[in-house]
PDB file of C-alpha atoms in Angstrom:
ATOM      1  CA  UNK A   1     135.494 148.328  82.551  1.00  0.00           C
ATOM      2  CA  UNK A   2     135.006 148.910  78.861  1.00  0.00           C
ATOM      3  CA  UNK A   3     139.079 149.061  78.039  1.00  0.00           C
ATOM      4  CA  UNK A   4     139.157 145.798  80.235  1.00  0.00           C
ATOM      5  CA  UNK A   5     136.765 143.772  78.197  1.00  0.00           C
ATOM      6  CA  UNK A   6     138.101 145.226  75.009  1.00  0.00           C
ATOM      7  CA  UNK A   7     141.602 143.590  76.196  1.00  0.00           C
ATOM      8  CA  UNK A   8     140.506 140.297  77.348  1.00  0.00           C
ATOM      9  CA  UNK A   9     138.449 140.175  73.307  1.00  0.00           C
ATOM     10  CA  UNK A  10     141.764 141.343  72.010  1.00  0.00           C
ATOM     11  CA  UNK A  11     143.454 138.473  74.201  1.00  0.00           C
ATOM     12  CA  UNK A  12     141.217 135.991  73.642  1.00  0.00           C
ATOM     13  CA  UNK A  13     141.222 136.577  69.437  1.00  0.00           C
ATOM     14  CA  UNK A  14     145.582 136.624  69.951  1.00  0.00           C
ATOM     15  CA  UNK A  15     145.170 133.348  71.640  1.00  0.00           C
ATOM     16  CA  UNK A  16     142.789 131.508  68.887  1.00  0.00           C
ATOM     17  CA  UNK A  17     145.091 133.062  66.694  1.00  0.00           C
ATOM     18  CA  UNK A  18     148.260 131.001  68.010  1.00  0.00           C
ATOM     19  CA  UNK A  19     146.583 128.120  68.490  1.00  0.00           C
ATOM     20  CA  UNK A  20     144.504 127.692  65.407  1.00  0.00           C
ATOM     21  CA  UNK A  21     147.536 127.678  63.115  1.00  0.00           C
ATOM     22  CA  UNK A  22     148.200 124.309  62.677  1.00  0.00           C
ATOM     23  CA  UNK A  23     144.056 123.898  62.620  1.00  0.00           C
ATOM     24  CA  UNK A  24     144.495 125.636  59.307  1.00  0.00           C
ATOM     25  CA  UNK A  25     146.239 123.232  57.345  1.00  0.00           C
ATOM     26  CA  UNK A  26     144.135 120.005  59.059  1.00  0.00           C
ATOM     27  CA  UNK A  27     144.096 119.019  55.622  1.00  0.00           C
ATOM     28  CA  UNK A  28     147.433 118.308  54.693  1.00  0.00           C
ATOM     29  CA  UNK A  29     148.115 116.884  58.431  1.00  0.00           C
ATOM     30  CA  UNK A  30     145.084 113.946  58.096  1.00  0.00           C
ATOM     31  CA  UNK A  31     146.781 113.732  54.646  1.00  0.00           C
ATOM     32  CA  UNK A  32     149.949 112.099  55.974  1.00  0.00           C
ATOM     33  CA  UNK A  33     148.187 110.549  59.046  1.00  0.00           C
ATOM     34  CA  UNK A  34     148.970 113.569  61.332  1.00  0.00           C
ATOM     35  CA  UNK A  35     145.647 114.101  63.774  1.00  0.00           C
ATOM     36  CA  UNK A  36     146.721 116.297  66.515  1.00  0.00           C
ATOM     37  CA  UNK A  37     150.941 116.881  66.235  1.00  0.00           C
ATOM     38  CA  UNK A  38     150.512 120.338  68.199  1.00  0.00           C
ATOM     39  CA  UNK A  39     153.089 123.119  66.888  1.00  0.00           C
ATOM     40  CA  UNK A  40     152.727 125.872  64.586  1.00  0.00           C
ATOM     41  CA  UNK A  41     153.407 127.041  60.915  1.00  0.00           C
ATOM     42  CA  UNK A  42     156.983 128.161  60.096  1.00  0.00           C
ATOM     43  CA  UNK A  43     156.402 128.724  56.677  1.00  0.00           C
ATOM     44  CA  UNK A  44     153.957 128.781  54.045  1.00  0.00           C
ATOM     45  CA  UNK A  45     153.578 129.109  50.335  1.00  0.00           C
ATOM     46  CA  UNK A  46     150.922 127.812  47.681  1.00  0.00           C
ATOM     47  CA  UNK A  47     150.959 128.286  44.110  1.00  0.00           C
ATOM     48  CA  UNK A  48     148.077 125.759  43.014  1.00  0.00           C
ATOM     49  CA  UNK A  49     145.543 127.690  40.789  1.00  0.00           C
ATOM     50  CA  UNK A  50     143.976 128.108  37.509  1.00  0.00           C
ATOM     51  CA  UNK A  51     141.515 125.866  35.608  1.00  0.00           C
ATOM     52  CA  UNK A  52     143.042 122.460  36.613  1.00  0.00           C
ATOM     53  CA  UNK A  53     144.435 123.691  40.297  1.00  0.00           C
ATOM     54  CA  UNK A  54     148.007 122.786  39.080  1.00  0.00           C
ATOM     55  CA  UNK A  55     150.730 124.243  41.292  1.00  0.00           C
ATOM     56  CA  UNK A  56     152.786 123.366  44.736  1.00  0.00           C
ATOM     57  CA  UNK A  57     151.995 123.746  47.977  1.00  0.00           C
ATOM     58  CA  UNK A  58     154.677 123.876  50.681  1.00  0.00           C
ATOM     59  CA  UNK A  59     154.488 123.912  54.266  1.00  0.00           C
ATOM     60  CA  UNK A  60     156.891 123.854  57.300  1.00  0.00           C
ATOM     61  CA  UNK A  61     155.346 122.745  60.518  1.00  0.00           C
ATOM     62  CA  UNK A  62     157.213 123.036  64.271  1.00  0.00           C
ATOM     63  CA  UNK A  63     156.125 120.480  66.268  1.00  0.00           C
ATOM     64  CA  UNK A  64     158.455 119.665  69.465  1.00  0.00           C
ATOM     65  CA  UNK A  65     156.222 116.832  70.993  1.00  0.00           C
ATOM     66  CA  UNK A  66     156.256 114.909  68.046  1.00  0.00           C
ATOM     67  CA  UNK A  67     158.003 111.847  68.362  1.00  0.00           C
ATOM     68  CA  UNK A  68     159.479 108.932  66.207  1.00  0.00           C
ATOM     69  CA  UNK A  69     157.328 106.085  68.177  1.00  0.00           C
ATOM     70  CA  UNK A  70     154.788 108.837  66.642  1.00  0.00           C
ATOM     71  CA  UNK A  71     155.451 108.136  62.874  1.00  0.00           C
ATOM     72  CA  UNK A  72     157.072 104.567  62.717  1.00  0.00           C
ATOM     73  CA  UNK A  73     153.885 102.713  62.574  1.00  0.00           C
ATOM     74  CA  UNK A  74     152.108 105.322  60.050  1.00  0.00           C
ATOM     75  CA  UNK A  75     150.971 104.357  56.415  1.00  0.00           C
ATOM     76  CA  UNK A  76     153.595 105.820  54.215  1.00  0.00           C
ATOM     77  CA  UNK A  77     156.044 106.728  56.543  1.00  0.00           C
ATOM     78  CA  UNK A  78     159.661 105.185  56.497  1.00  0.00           C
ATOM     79  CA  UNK A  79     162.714 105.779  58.337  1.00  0.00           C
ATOM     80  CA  UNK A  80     165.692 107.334  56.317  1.00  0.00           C
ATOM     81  CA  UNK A  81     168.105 108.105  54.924  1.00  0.00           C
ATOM     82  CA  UNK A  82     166.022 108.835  51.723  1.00  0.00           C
ATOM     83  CA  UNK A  83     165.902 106.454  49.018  1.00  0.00           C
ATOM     84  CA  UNK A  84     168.233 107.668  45.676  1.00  0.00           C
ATOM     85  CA  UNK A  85     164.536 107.941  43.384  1.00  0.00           C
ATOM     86  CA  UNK A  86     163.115 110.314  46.788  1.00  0.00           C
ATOM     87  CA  UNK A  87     166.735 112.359  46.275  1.00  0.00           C
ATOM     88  CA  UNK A  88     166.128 112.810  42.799  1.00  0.00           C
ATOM     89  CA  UNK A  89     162.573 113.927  43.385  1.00  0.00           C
ATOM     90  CA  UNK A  90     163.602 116.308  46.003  1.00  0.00           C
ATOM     91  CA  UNK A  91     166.831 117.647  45.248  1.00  0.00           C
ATOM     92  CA  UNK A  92     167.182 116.827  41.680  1.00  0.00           C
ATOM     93  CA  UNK A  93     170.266 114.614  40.181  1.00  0.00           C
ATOM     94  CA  UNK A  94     171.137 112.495  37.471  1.00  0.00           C
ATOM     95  CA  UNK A  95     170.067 108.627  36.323  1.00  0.00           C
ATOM     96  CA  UNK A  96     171.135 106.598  33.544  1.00  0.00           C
ATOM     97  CA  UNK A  97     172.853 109.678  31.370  1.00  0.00           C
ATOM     98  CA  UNK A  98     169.554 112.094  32.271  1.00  0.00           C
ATOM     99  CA  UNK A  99     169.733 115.381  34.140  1.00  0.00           C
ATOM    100  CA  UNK A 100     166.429 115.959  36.435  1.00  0.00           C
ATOM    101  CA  UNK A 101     165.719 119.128  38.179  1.00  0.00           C
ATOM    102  CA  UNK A 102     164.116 119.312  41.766  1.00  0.00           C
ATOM    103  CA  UNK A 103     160.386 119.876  41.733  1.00  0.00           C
ATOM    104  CA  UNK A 104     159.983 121.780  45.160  1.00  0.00           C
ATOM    105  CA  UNK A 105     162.361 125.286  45.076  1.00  0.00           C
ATOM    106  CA  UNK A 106     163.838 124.492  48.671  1.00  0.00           C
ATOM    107  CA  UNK A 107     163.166 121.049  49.861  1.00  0.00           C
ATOM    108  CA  UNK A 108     165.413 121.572  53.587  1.00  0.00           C
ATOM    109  CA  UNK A 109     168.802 119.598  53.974  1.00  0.00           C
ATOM    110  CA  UNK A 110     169.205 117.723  57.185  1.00  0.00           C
ATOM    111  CA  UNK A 111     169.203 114.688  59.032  1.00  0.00           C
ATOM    112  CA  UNK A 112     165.824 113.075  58.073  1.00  0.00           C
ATOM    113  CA  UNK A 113     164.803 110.878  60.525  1.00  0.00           C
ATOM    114  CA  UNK A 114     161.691 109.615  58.993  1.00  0.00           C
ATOM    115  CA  UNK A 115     159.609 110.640  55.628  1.00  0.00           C
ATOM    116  CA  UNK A 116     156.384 109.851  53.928  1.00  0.00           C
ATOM    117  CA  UNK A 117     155.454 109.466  50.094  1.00  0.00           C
ATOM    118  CA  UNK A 118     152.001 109.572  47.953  1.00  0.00           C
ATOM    119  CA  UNK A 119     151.803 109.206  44.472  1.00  0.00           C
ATOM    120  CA  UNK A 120     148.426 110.041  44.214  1.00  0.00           C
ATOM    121  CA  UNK A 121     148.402 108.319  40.434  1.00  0.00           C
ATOM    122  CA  UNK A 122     149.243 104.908  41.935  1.00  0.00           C
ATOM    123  CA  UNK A 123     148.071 105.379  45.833  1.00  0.00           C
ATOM    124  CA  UNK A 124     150.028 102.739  48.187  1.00  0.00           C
ATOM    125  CA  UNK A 125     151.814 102.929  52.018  1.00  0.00           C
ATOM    126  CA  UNK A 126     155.603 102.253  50.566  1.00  0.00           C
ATOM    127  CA  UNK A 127     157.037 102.394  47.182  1.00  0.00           C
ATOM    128  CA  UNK A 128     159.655 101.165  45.524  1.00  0.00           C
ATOM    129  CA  UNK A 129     163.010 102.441  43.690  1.00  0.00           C
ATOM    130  CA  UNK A 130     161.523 102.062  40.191  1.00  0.00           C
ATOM    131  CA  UNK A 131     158.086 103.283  41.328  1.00  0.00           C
ATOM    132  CA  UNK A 132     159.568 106.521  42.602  1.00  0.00           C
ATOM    133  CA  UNK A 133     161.685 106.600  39.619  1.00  0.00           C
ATOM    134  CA  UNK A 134     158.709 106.437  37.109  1.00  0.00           C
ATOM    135  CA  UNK A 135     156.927 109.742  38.859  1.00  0.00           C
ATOM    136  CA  UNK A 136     159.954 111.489  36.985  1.00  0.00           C
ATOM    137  CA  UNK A 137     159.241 109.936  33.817  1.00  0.00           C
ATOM    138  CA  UNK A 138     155.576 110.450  33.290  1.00  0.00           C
ATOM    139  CA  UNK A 139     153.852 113.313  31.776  1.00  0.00           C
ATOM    140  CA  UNK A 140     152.130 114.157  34.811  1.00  0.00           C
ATOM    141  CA  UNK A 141     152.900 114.247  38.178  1.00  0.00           C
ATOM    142  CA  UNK A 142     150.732 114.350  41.725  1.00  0.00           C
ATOM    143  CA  UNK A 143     152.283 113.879  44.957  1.00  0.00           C
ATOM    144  CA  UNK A 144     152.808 114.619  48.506  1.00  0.00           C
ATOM    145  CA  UNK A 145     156.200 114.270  50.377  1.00  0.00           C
ATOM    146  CA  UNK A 146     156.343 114.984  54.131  1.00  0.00           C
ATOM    147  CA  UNK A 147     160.179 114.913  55.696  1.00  0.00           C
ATOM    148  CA  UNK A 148     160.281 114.829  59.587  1.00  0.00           C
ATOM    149  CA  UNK A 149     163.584 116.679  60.991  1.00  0.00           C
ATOM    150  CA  UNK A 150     164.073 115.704  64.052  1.00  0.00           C
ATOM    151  CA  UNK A 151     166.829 117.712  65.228  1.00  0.00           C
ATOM    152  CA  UNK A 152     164.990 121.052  63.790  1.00  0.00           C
ATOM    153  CA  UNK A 153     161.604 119.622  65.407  1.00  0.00           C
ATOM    154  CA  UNK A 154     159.823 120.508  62.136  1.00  0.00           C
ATOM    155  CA  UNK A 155     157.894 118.615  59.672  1.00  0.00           C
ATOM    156  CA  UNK A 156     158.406 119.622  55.873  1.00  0.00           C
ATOM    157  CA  UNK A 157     154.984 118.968  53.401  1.00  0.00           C
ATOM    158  CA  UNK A 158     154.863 119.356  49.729  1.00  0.00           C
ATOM    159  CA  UNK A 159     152.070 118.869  47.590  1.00  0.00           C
ATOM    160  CA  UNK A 160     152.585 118.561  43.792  1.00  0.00           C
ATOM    161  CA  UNK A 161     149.885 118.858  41.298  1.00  0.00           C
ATOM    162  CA  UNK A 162     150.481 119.177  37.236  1.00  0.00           C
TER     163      UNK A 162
END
């Protein structure tokens, strides 16, 4: 009776387990309009700390039943290809004679069906070329960018904060 109960708690705390990963990361979800996309955490990693909590914050989500029907009518969220200034944030490149790194270490290659953008120093649902562009040439830089790939079934967030 006693092992029993031990392995229905042991069960029961496995379960929660799976199904509160997502639940973890609510945050970051509400943040690009996600409230319920099911799934679970692929991958993890946060670096934000210190006095000013400056550092990155990178997450990849599976989530099969998410659909695009799900995200076209979202604030923020386009359908690709990615704009050249998104690229350049993402995967680094050159503009007008200038050299510009990537700011995440491994944003994921792939068809991206649909993804979101926040400039949390000028807060709006789309931007444009030269807005994206000017996140590269300010001083500082806070941002979110969420990629949905669809074929993978996984959304990509990053979280920027210098």
């Amino acid at each position: 009776m006693r092992r029993r109960a031990v392995l229905l708690l042991l069960a029961a705390l496995f379960l929660t387990g799976l199904t509160g990963c997502v639940g973890d990361h609510r945050a970051e979800l509400l943040e690009i309009g996600l409230r319920h996309p099911g799934g679970y955490i692929c991958s993890h990693r946060d670096t934000h700390g210190g006095f000013h909590g400056d550092g990155e914050t990178e997450i990849r989500f599976y989530v099969p039943d998410i659909r695009e029907e799900d995200l076209c009518g979202l604030p923020g969220w386009q359908e690709g290809p990615l704009p050249e200034g998104m690229e350049t944030i993402l995967y680094g490149g050159e503009y007008e004679g200038v050299h510009y790194g990537a700011y995440p270490e491994s944003a994921p290659a792939g068809e991206i069906a649909y993804w979101f953008f926040l400039d949390r120093q000028n807060e709006k649902t789309h931007y444009t070329e030269e807005e994206l562009w000017a996140v590269r040439n300010r001083p500082s830089a806070n941002f979110t960018v969420a990629l949905w790939l669809r074929t993978e079934q996984t959304i990509w967030y990053y979280r920027f904060d210098s």
